[in-house]
Amino acid sequence: MKIQDYLKDKKHLIDEYLPSYIKDKAIPSHLKEAMLYSLEAGGKRLRPILTLSVLEAFGQRAEMGMEAACALEMVHTYSLIHDDLPSMDDDDLRRGKPTNHKMFGEATAILAGDALLTMSFQLIAQSSTYTSGHKVELLSLLAEAAGAEGMVAGQTVDMESENMDLTLDELQSIHERKTGRLLEASVLFGAILANASEHDFAQLSAFSRHLGIAFQIQDDILDVMGDSELMGKLAGSDEHNMKSTYPKLLTLDGAKEQLARHLTLSKENLRKADVDPVILEGIADYIVNRNH
């Protein structure tokens, strides 16, 4: 199966499951509408797909990871709602649609993000699929990846660093936390549920760390070269917000060299793990070659 077909099939599966965890809940109607607005706005669903793909790479059924995968997408969606707020990146468009606060107001957007974040933990904790041991591991990893040591830390330092000239190490540190930690958790969720060995867990962790950096470099390149219509948001926002980026620090050609380097390193680590690497390599290639 071509990787594009695989991604399309898995995205369709996730899109079916994801809203079902919210629609039947006793949530005030306006809040529920705001939550579903961003959750159903599209997106590539790469994080939940990675969880399902790792399970399949270990020879397990993908569906066993669906609740954990959807919890990750809830956290990712919450982060986008909050990132778009006027007090942060102040964006009007997300995935080609008005951002959440433009549709529902800032207060409801903040609460919708809060609700998605907390529901992600509820979804895992109340799962009838996972063992108690798996739940503790998943929840601990998710809290660390999304919280004050992970994604929130990255966003904080990213905002503090506007109008500053960062070194490459400083920029990479921001994005390892802001983007990389949740992407790493997506891979490791699959490893946890597949009961991976310590060796395989370590190799997949390294694979995902390099993949996360590659993901961010390609994002930075697209912000310079990308098509706003394809991306569903305005290109050039990083320059407008005076952010340090890989092309700004390394030139466009230098950023592309780093992109290729991290892709190679990610695949080297993947091939050291006792898994079928074909689909995961295909996803890695897709990440560095995507146009939105």
PDB file of C-alpha atoms in Angstrom:
ATOM      1  CA  MET A   1       0.000   0.000   0.000  1.00  0.00           C
ATOM      2  CA  LYS A   2       1.256   3.481  -0.875  1.00  0.00           C
ATOM      3  CA  ILE A   3       1.971   5.634   2.163  1.00  0.00           C
ATOM      4  CA  GLN A   4      -0.554   8.251   1.007  1.00  0.00           C
ATOM      5  CA  ASP A   5      -3.283   5.576   0.935  1.00  0.00           C
ATOM      6  CA  TYR A   6      -2.212   4.265   4.340  1.00  0.00           C
ATOM      7  CA  LEU A   7      -2.323   7.739   5.874  1.00  0.00           C
ATOM      8  CA  LYS A   8      -5.694   8.430   4.268  1.00  0.00           C
ATOM      9  CA  ASP A   9      -7.188   5.179   5.617  1.00  0.00           C
ATOM     10  CA  LYS A  10      -5.873   5.740   9.136  1.00  0.00           C
ATOM     11  CA  LYS A  11      -6.982   9.392   9.126  1.00  0.00           C
ATOM     12  CA  HIS A  12     -10.477   8.316   8.121  1.00  0.00           C
ATOM     13  CA  LEU A  13     -10.544   5.772  10.977  1.00  0.00           C
ATOM     14  CA  ILE A  14      -9.409   8.374  13.535  1.00  0.00           C
ATOM     15  CA  ASP A  15     -11.885  10.942  12.196  1.00  0.00           C
ATOM     16  CA  GLU A  16     -14.672   8.432  12.846  1.00  0.00           C
ATOM     17  CA  TYR A  17     -13.650   7.667  16.423  1.00  0.00           C
ATOM     18  CA  LEU A  18     -12.452  11.081  17.628  1.00  0.00           C
ATOM     19  CA  PRO A  19     -15.743  13.040  17.902  1.00  0.00           C
ATOM     20  CA  SER A  20     -17.569  10.030  19.337  1.00  0.00           C
ATOM     21  CA  TYR A  21     -15.743  10.469  22.646  1.00  0.00           C
ATOM     22  CA  ILE A  22     -17.306  13.928  23.040  1.00  0.00           C
ATOM     23  CA  LYS A  23     -20.694  13.929  21.325  1.00  0.00           C
ATOM     24  CA  ASP A  24     -22.477  11.834  23.953  1.00  0.00           C
ATOM     25  CA  LYS A  25     -20.957  13.608  26.958  1.00  0.00           C
ATOM     26  CA  ALA A  26     -23.025  15.947  29.153  1.00  0.00           C
ATOM     27  CA  ILE A  27     -21.163  19.084  28.044  1.00  0.00           C
ATOM     28  CA  PRO A  28     -22.802  22.542  27.722  1.00  0.00           C
ATOM     29  CA  SER A  29     -23.838  22.881  24.089  1.00  0.00           C
ATOM     30  CA  HIS A  30     -21.791  26.000  23.255  1.00  0.00           C
ATOM     31  CA  LEU A  31     -18.644  24.488  24.790  1.00  0.00           C
ATOM     32  CA  LYS A  32     -19.205  21.183  22.998  1.00  0.00           C
ATOM     33  CA  GLU A  33     -19.655  23.033  19.712  1.00  0.00           C
ATOM     34  CA  ALA A  34     -16.367  24.871  20.210  1.00  0.00           C
ATOM     35  CA  MET A  35     -14.528  21.646  21.119  1.00  0.00           C
ATOM     36  CA  LEU A  36     -15.853  19.804  18.078  1.00  0.00           C
ATOM     37  CA  TYR A  37     -15.224  22.789  15.794  1.00  0.00           C
ATOM     38  CA  SER A  38     -11.465  22.514  16.257  1.00  0.00           C
ATOM     39  CA  LEU A  39     -11.376  18.747  16.697  1.00  0.00           C
ATOM     40  CA  GLU A  40     -13.204  18.194  13.408  1.00  0.00           C
ATOM     41  CA  ALA A  41     -11.433  20.988  11.487  1.00  0.00           C
ATOM     42  CA  GLY A  42      -9.212  18.486   9.702  1.00  0.00           C
ATOM     43  CA  GLY A  43      -5.491  18.141  10.063  1.00  0.00           C
ATOM     44  CA  LYS A  44      -3.184  15.326   9.076  1.00  0.00           C
ATOM     45  CA  ARG A  45      -3.677  13.332  12.336  1.00  0.00           C
ATOM     46  CA  LEU A  46       0.016  12.401  12.243  1.00  0.00           C
ATOM     47  CA  ARG A  47       0.352  11.959  16.011  1.00  0.00           C
ATOM     48  CA  PRO A  48      -2.460   9.434  16.447  1.00  0.00           C
ATOM     49  CA  ILE A  49      -1.452   7.712  13.215  1.00  0.00           C
ATOM     50  CA  LEU A  50       2.059   7.241  14.609  1.00  0.00           C
ATOM     51  CA  THR A  51       0.636   5.483  17.680  1.00  0.00           C
ATOM     52  CA  LEU A  52      -1.394   3.095  15.542  1.00  0.00           C
ATOM     53  CA  SER A  53       1.503   2.535  13.129  1.00  0.00           C
ATOM     54  CA  VAL A  54       3.942   1.613  15.898  1.00  0.00           C
ATOM     55  CA  LEU A  55       1.481  -0.979  17.174  1.00  0.00           C
ATOM     56  CA  GLU A  56       1.222  -2.448  13.687  1.00  0.00           C
ATOM     57  CA  ALA A  57       5.016  -2.374  13.361  1.00  0.00           C
ATOM     58  CA  PHE A  58       5.084  -4.688  16.400  1.00  0.00           C
ATOM     59  CA  GLY A  59       2.464  -6.941  14.783  1.00  0.00           C
ATOM     60  CA  GLN A  60      -0.394  -5.709  17.004  1.00  0.00           C
ATOM     61  CA  ARG A  61      -3.881  -4.528  16.022  1.00  0.00           C
ATOM     62  CA  ALA A  62      -4.008  -0.781  15.436  1.00  0.00           C
ATOM     63  CA  GLU A  63      -7.475  -0.415  16.965  1.00  0.00           C
ATOM     64  CA  MET A  64      -6.137  -1.367  20.382  1.00  0.00           C
ATOM     65  CA  GLY A  65      -4.397   2.006  20.493  1.00  0.00           C
ATOM     66  CA  MET A  66      -7.366   4.121  19.386  1.00  0.00           C
ATOM     67  CA  GLU A  67      -8.234   5.667  22.760  1.00  0.00           C
ATOM     68  CA  ALA A  68      -4.618   6.615  23.455  1.00  0.00           C
ATOM     69  CA  ALA A  69      -4.234   7.934  19.906  1.00  0.00           C
ATOM     70  CA  CYS A  70      -7.347  10.090  20.161  1.00  0.00           C
ATOM     71  CA  ALA A  71      -6.225  11.400  23.547  1.00  0.00           C
ATOM     72  CA  LEU A  72      -3.030  12.626  21.878  1.00  0.00           C
ATOM     73  CA  GLU A  73      -5.034  14.390  19.166  1.00  0.00           C
ATOM     74  CA  MET A  74      -7.157  16.104  21.824  1.00  0.00           C
ATOM     75  CA  VAL A  75      -3.988  17.446  23.462  1.00  0.00           C
ATOM     76  CA  HIS A  76      -2.621  18.569  20.110  1.00  0.00           C
ATOM     77  CA  THR A  77      -5.891  20.317  19.249  1.00  0.00           C
ATOM     78  CA  TYR A  78      -5.994  22.074  22.623  1.00  0.00           C
ATOM     79  CA  SER A  79      -2.470  23.361  22.017  1.00  0.00           C
ATOM     80  CA  LEU A  80      -3.466  24.785  18.623  1.00  0.00           C
ATOM     81  CA  ILE A  81      -6.515  26.564  20.051  1.00  0.00           C
ATOM     82  CA  HIS A  82      -4.370  28.213  22.724  1.00  0.00           C
ATOM     83  CA  ASP A  83      -1.445  28.951  20.357  1.00  0.00           C
ATOM     84  CA  ASP A  84      -3.805  30.896  18.086  1.00  0.00           C
ATOM     85  CA  LEU A  85      -5.058  33.198  20.857  1.00  0.00           C
ATOM     86  CA  PRO A  86      -4.306  36.938  20.636  1.00  0.00           C
ATOM     87  CA  SER A  87      -2.114  36.681  23.740  1.00  0.00           C
ATOM     88  CA  MET A  88       0.098  34.097  21.998  1.00  0.00           C
ATOM     89  CA  ASP A  89       0.528  33.813  18.213  1.00  0.00           C
ATOM     90  CA  ASP A  90      -2.611  35.851  17.391  1.00  0.00           C
ATOM     91  CA  ASP A  91      -3.668  33.870  14.302  1.00  0.00           C
ATOM     92  CA  ASP A  92      -6.955  34.333  12.451  1.00  0.00           C
ATOM     93  CA  LEU A  93      -6.790  31.147  10.353  1.00  0.00           C
ATOM     94  CA  ARG A  94      -6.189  27.515  11.199  1.00  0.00           C
ATOM     95  CA  ARG A  95      -6.565  24.752   8.606  1.00  0.00           C
ATOM     96  CA  GLY A  96      -8.255  27.202   6.266  1.00  0.00           C
ATOM     97  CA  LYS A  97     -10.955  28.171   8.746  1.00  0.00           C
ATOM     98  CA  PRO A  98     -11.338  30.978  11.289  1.00  0.00           C
ATOM     99  CA  THR A  99      -9.510  30.115  14.500  1.00  0.00           C
ATOM    100  CA  ASN A 100     -11.539  29.017  17.506  1.00  0.00           C
ATOM    101  CA  HIS A 101     -11.485  32.372  19.284  1.00  0.00           C
ATOM    102  CA  LYS A 102     -12.639  34.108  16.089  1.00  0.00           C
ATOM    103  CA  MET A 103     -15.692  31.849  16.015  1.00  0.00           C
ATOM    104  CA  PHE A 104     -16.545  31.517  19.699  1.00  0.00           C
ATOM    105  CA  GLY A 105     -14.715  34.314  21.517  1.00  0.00           C
ATOM    106  CA  GLU A 106     -11.555  34.128  23.598  1.00  0.00           C
ATOM    107  CA  ALA A 107     -13.139  32.876  26.815  1.00  0.00           C
ATOM    108  CA  THR A 108     -14.887  29.930  25.151  1.00  0.00           C
ATOM    109  CA  ALA A 109     -11.769  29.115  23.120  1.00  0.00           C
ATOM    110  CA  ILE A 110      -9.678  28.940  26.299  1.00  0.00           C
ATOM    111  CA  LEU A 111     -12.271  26.726  27.970  1.00  0.00           C
ATOM    112  CA  ALA A 112     -12.576  24.490  24.888  1.00  0.00           C
ATOM    113  CA  GLY A 113      -8.822  23.960  24.987  1.00  0.00           C
ATOM    114  CA  ASP A 114      -8.915  23.261  28.721  1.00  0.00           C
ATOM    115  CA  ALA A 115     -11.743  20.768  28.208  1.00  0.00           C
ATOM    116  CA  LEU A 116      -9.920  18.882  25.453  1.00  0.00           C
ATOM    117  CA  LEU A 117      -6.748  18.671  27.526  1.00  0.00           C
ATOM    118  CA  THR A 118      -8.483  17.258  30.591  1.00  0.00           C
ATOM    119  CA  MET A 119     -10.694  14.935  28.528  1.00  0.00           C
ATOM    120  CA  SER A 120      -7.570  13.351  27.052  1.00  0.00           C
ATOM    121  CA  PHE A 121      -6.596  12.113  30.515  1.00  0.00           C
ATOM    122  CA  GLN A 122     -10.160  11.011  31.222  1.00  0.00           C
ATOM    123  CA  LEU A 123     -10.222   8.981  28.005  1.00  0.00           C
ATOM    124  CA  ILE A 124      -7.139   6.999  28.950  1.00  0.00           C
ATOM    125  CA  ALA A 125      -7.976   6.642  32.644  1.00  0.00           C
ATOM    126  CA  GLN A 126     -11.492   5.312  31.949  1.00  0.00           C
ATOM    127  CA  SER A 127     -10.447   2.969  29.155  1.00  0.00           C
ATOM    128  CA  SER A 128     -11.676  -0.608  29.417  1.00  0.00           C
ATOM    129  CA  THR A 129      -8.980  -1.682  26.924  1.00  0.00           C
ATOM    130  CA  TYR A 130      -5.777  -0.904  28.829  1.00  0.00           C
ATOM    131  CA  THR A 131      -4.345  -2.512  31.933  1.00  0.00           C
ATOM    132  CA  SER A 132      -3.805  -0.408  35.036  1.00  0.00           C
ATOM    133  CA  GLY A 133      -0.067  -0.556  34.415  1.00  0.00           C
ATOM    134  CA  HIS A 134      -0.461   0.699  30.864  1.00  0.00           C
ATOM    135  CA  LYS A 135      -2.717   3.532  32.031  1.00  0.00           C
ATOM    136  CA  VAL A 136      -0.144   4.750  34.564  1.00  0.00           C
ATOM    137  CA  GLU A 137       2.624   4.696  31.932  1.00  0.00           C
ATOM    138  CA  LEU A 138       0.510   6.446  29.304  1.00  0.00           C
ATOM    139  CA  LEU A 139      -0.782   9.138  31.649  1.00  0.00           C
ATOM    140  CA  SER A 140       2.658   9.821  33.119  1.00  0.00           C
ATOM    141  CA  LEU A 141       4.210  10.148  29.656  1.00  0.00           C
ATOM    142  CA  LEU A 142       1.390  12.359  28.388  1.00  0.00           C
ATOM    143  CA  ALA A 143       1.569  14.691  31.397  1.00  0.00           C
ATOM    144  CA  GLU A 144       5.323  15.047  31.022  1.00  0.00           C
ATOM    145  CA  ALA A 145       5.210  15.571  27.235  1.00  0.00           C
ATOM    146  CA  ALA A 146       2.373  18.123  27.329  1.00  0.00           C
ATOM    147  CA  GLY A 147       3.204  19.930  30.555  1.00  0.00           C
ATOM    148  CA  ALA A 148       5.668  22.316  32.152  1.00  0.00           C
ATOM    149  CA  GLU A 149       8.698  20.232  31.129  1.00  0.00           C
ATOM    150  CA  GLY A 150       7.464  19.583  27.607  1.00  0.00           C
ATOM    151  CA  MET A 151       5.109  21.348  25.226  1.00  0.00           C
ATOM    152  CA  VAL A 152       4.142  24.165  27.625  1.00  0.00           C
ATOM    153  CA  ALA A 153       7.815  24.800  28.382  1.00  0.00           C
ATOM    154  CA  GLY A 154       8.587  24.996  24.675  1.00  0.00           C
ATOM    155  CA  GLN A 155       5.746  27.422  24.024  1.00  0.00           C
ATOM    156  CA  THR A 156       6.824  29.602  26.955  1.00  0.00           C
ATOM    157  CA  VAL A 157      10.431  29.898  25.826  1.00  0.00           C
ATOM    158  CA  ASP A 158       9.308  30.355  22.215  1.00  0.00           C
ATOM    159  CA  MET A 159       7.259  33.421  23.183  1.00  0.00           C
ATOM    160  CA  GLU A 160      10.022  34.776  25.402  1.00  0.00           C
ATOM    161  CA  SER A 161      12.496  34.429  22.528  1.00  0.00           C
ATOM    162  CA  GLU A 162      10.658  36.624  20.037  1.00  0.00           C
ATOM    163  CA  ASN A 163      12.871  39.487  18.801  1.00  0.00           C
ATOM    164  CA  MET A 164      15.944  37.571  20.009  1.00  0.00           C
ATOM    165  CA  ASP A 165      18.765  35.947  18.048  1.00  0.00           C
ATOM    166  CA  LEU A 166      18.970  32.342  19.211  1.00  0.00           C
ATOM    167  CA  THR A 167      21.743  29.829  18.682  1.00  0.00           C
ATOM    168  CA  LEU A 168      20.936  26.607  16.859  1.00  0.00           C
ATOM    169  CA  ASP A 169      21.088  24.668  20.149  1.00  0.00           C
ATOM    170  CA  GLU A 170      18.642  27.096  21.777  1.00  0.00           C
ATOM    171  CA  LEU A 171      16.244  26.862  18.853  1.00  0.00           C
ATOM    172  CA  GLN A 172      16.430  23.071  18.832  1.00  0.00           C
ATOM    173  CA  SER A 173      15.769  22.970  22.588  1.00  0.00           C
ATOM    174  CA  ILE A 174      12.581  24.991  22.113  1.00  0.00           C
ATOM    175  CA  HIS A 175      11.252  22.759  19.374  1.00  0.00           C
ATOM    176  CA  GLU A 176      12.253  19.507  21.044  1.00  0.00           C
ATOM    177  CA  ARG A 177       9.811  20.523  23.777  1.00  0.00           C
ATOM    178  CA  LYS A 178       7.179  22.499  21.869  1.00  0.00           C
ATOM    179  CA  THR A 179       6.778  20.044  18.970  1.00  0.00           C
ATOM    180  CA  GLY A 180       9.008  17.066  19.595  1.00  0.00           C
ATOM    181  CA  ARG A 181       7.855  15.838  22.987  1.00  0.00           C
ATOM    182  CA  LEU A 182       4.247  15.203  21.954  1.00  0.00           C
ATOM    183  CA  LEU A 183       5.385  13.576  18.727  1.00  0.00           C
ATOM    184  CA  GLU A 184       7.765  11.378  20.731  1.00  0.00           C
ATOM    185  CA  ALA A 185       4.911  10.452  23.074  1.00  0.00           C
ATOM    186  CA  SER A 186       2.857   9.425  20.040  1.00  0.00           C
ATOM    187  CA  VAL A 187       5.504   6.892  19.045  1.00  0.00           C
ATOM    188  CA  LEU A 188       6.137   5.715  22.595  1.00  0.00           C
ATOM    189  CA  PHE A 189       2.411   5.241  23.280  1.00  0.00           C
ATOM    190  CA  GLY A 190       2.492   2.489  20.661  1.00  0.00           C
ATOM    191  CA  ALA A 191       5.638   1.002  22.193  1.00  0.00           C
ATOM    192  CA  ILE A 192       4.079   0.974  25.677  1.00  0.00           C
ATOM    193  CA  LEU A 193       0.915  -0.763  24.482  1.00  0.00           C
ATOM    194  CA  ALA A 194       2.986  -3.299  22.518  1.00  0.00           C
ATOM    195  CA  ASN A 195       5.073  -4.082  25.634  1.00  0.00           C
ATOM    196  CA  ALA A 196       8.276  -3.144  23.811  1.00  0.00           C
ATOM    197  CA  SER A 197      11.650  -4.163  25.224  1.00  0.00           C
ATOM    198  CA  GLU A 198      13.930  -1.550  26.773  1.00  0.00           C
ATOM    199  CA  HIS A 199      16.129  -1.715  23.681  1.00  0.00           C
ATOM    200  CA  ASP A 200      13.255  -1.165  21.260  1.00  0.00           C
ATOM    201  CA  PHE A 201      11.795   1.578  23.454  1.00  0.00           C
ATOM    202  CA  ALA A 202      15.140   3.437  23.420  1.00  0.00           C
ATOM    203  CA  GLN A 203      15.549   3.126  19.651  1.00  0.00           C
ATOM    204  CA  LEU A 204      12.011   4.319  18.980  1.00  0.00           C
ATOM    205  CA  SER A 205      12.541   7.222  21.357  1.00  0.00           C
ATOM    206  CA  ALA A 206      15.627   8.282  19.372  1.00  0.00           C
ATOM    207  CA  PHE A 207      13.746   7.754  16.082  1.00  0.00           C
ATOM    208  CA  SER A 208      10.946  10.025  17.242  1.00  0.00           C
ATOM    209  CA  ARG A 209      13.260  12.734  18.610  1.00  0.00           C
ATOM    210  CA  HIS A 210      14.994  13.138  15.257  1.00  0.00           C
ATOM    211  CA  LEU A 211      11.646  12.924  13.482  1.00  0.00           C
ATOM    212  CA  GLY A 212      10.280  15.715  15.685  1.00  0.00           C
ATOM    213  CA  ILE A 213      13.184  18.006  14.777  1.00  0.00           C
ATOM    214  CA  ALA A 214      12.719  17.168  11.086  1.00  0.00           C
ATOM    215  CA  PHE A 215       9.008  17.965  11.413  1.00  0.00           C
ATOM    216  CA  GLN A 216       9.781  21.425  12.811  1.00  0.00           C
ATOM    217  CA  ILE A 217      12.468  22.191  10.231  1.00  0.00           C
ATOM    218  CA  GLN A 218      10.007  21.396   7.441  1.00  0.00           C
ATOM    219  CA  ASP A 219       7.420  23.603   9.159  1.00  0.00           C
ATOM    220  CA  ASP A 220       9.944  26.455   9.172  1.00  0.00           C
ATOM    221  CA  ILE A 221      10.775  25.869   5.505  1.00  0.00           C
ATOM    222  CA  LEU A 222       7.088  25.857   4.576  1.00  0.00           C
ATOM    223  CA  ASP A 223       6.590  29.128   6.432  1.00  0.00           C
ATOM    224  CA  VAL A 224       9.095  30.631   3.990  1.00  0.00           C
ATOM    225  CA  MET A 225       8.221  28.737   0.812  1.00  0.00           C
ATOM    226  CA  GLY A 226       4.771  27.255   1.426  1.00  0.00           C
ATOM    227  CA  ASP A 227       1.440  27.984  -0.230  1.00  0.00           C
ATOM    228  CA  SER A 228      -0.915  29.679   2.257  1.00  0.00           C
ATOM    229  CA  GLU A 229      -3.954  28.079   0.625  1.00  0.00           C
ATOM    230  CA  LEU A 230      -2.517  24.578   0.915  1.00  0.00           C
ATOM    231  CA  MET A 231      -1.347  25.137   4.493  1.00  0.00           C
ATOM    232  CA  GLY A 232      -4.651  26.652   5.609  1.00  0.00           C
ATOM    233  CA  LYS A 233      -2.858  29.527   7.342  1.00  0.00           C
ATOM    234  CA  LEU A 234      -0.836  32.538   6.272  1.00  0.00           C
ATOM    235  CA  ALA A 235       2.769  31.878   5.288  1.00  0.00           C
ATOM    236  CA  GLY A 236       5.391  34.199   6.746  1.00  0.00           C
ATOM    237  CA  SER A 237       3.898  34.278  10.244  1.00  0.00           C
ATOM    238  CA  ASP A 238       7.237  33.380  11.863  1.00  0.00           C
ATOM    239  CA  GLU A 239       8.922  36.395  10.311  1.00  0.00           C
ATOM    240  CA  HIS A 240       5.967  38.588  11.243  1.00  0.00           C
ATOM    241  CA  ASN A 241       6.230  37.435  14.875  1.00  0.00           C
ATOM    242  CA  MET A 242      10.019  37.933  14.853  1.00  0.00           C
ATOM    243  CA  LYS A 243      10.727  34.278  15.658  1.00  0.00           C
ATOM    244  CA  SER A 244      14.016  32.491  15.175  1.00  0.00           C
ATOM    245  CA  THR A 245      13.724  29.689  12.622  1.00  0.00           C
ATOM    246  CA  TYR A 246      16.000  27.134  10.985  1.00  0.00           C
ATOM    247  CA  PRO A 247      16.096  28.997   7.618  1.00  0.00           C
ATOM    248  CA  LYS A 248      16.821  32.280   9.403  1.00  0.00           C
ATOM    249  CA  LEU A 249      19.743  30.749  11.334  1.00  0.00           C
ATOM    250  CA  LEU A 250      21.094  28.409   8.648  1.00  0.00           C
ATOM    251  CA  THR A 251      19.766  29.807   5.336  1.00  0.00           C
ATOM    252  CA  LEU A 252      17.198  27.835   3.370  1.00  0.00           C
ATOM    253  CA  ASP A 253      19.815  25.457   1.960  1.00  0.00           C
ATOM    254  CA  GLY A 254      21.302  24.925   5.416  1.00  0.00           C
ATOM    255  CA  ALA A 255      17.881  24.130   6.846  1.00  0.00           C
ATOM    256  CA  LYS A 256      17.308  21.574   4.087  1.00  0.00           C
ATOM    257  CA  GLU A 257      20.659  19.955   4.911  1.00  0.00           C
ATOM    258  CA  GLN A 258      19.657  19.651   8.577  1.00  0.00           C
ATOM    259  CA  LEU A 259      16.300  18.237   7.518  1.00  0.00           C
ATOM    260  CA  ALA A 260      17.986  15.493   5.511  1.00  0.00           C
ATOM    261  CA  ARG A 261      20.429  14.797   8.370  1.00  0.00           C
ATOM    262  CA  HIS A 262      17.700  14.283  10.969  1.00  0.00           C
ATOM    263  CA  LEU A 263      15.669  12.128   8.582  1.00  0.00           C
ATOM    264  CA  THR A 264      18.694   9.869   8.095  1.00  0.00           C
ATOM    265  CA  LEU A 265      19.340   9.637  11.843  1.00  0.00           C
ATOM    266  CA  SER A 266      15.700   8.857  12.569  1.00  0.00           C
ATOM    267  CA  LYS A 267      15.725   5.953  10.096  1.00  0.00           C
ATOM    268  CA  GLU A 268      19.016   4.618  11.457  1.00  0.00           C
ATOM    269  CA  ASN A 269      17.496   4.347  14.930  1.00  0.00           C
ATOM    270  CA  LEU A 270      14.268   2.861  13.608  1.00  0.00           C
ATOM    271  CA  ARG A 271      16.139   0.081  11.836  1.00  0.00           C
ATOM    272  CA  LYS A 272      17.844  -0.892  15.113  1.00  0.00           C
ATOM    273  CA  ALA A 273      14.474  -1.684  16.699  1.00  0.00           C
ATOM    274  CA  ASP A 274      12.887  -5.113  16.308  1.00  0.00           C
ATOM    275  CA  VAL A 275       9.925  -3.835  14.284  1.00  0.00           C
ATOM    276  CA  ASP A 276       8.743  -3.810  10.695  1.00  0.00           C
ATOM    277  CA  PRO A 277      10.067  -0.379   9.626  1.00  0.00           C
ATOM    278  CA  VAL A 278       8.344   0.059   6.255  1.00  0.00           C
ATOM    279  CA  ILE A 279       5.295   2.131   7.259  1.00  0.00           C
ATOM    280  CA  LEU A 280       7.153   4.205   9.837  1.00  0.00           C
ATOM    281  CA  GLU A 281       9.870   5.025   7.298  1.00  0.00           C
ATOM    282  CA  GLY A 282       7.130   6.008   4.852  1.00  0.00           C
ATOM    283  CA  ILE A 283       5.612   8.357   7.440  1.00  0.00           C
ATOM    284  CA  ALA A 284       9.040   9.878   8.093  1.00  0.00           C
ATOM    285  CA  ASP A 285       9.515  10.511   4.368  1.00  0.00           C
ATOM    286  CA  TYR A 286       6.053  12.030   4.165  1.00  0.00           C
ATOM    287  CA  ILE A 287       6.819  14.413   7.037  1.00  0.00           C
ATOM    288  CA  VAL A 288       9.916  15.832   5.369  1.00  0.00           C
ATOM    289  CA  ASN A 289       8.353  16.053   1.905  1.00  0.00           C
ATOM    290  CA  ARG A 290       4.916  17.401   2.817  1.00  0.00           C
ATOM    291  CA  ASN A 291       3.731  20.693   1.303  1.00  0.00           C
ATOM    292  CA  HIS A 292       1.387  21.738   4.112  1.00  0.00           C
TER     293      HIS A 292
END
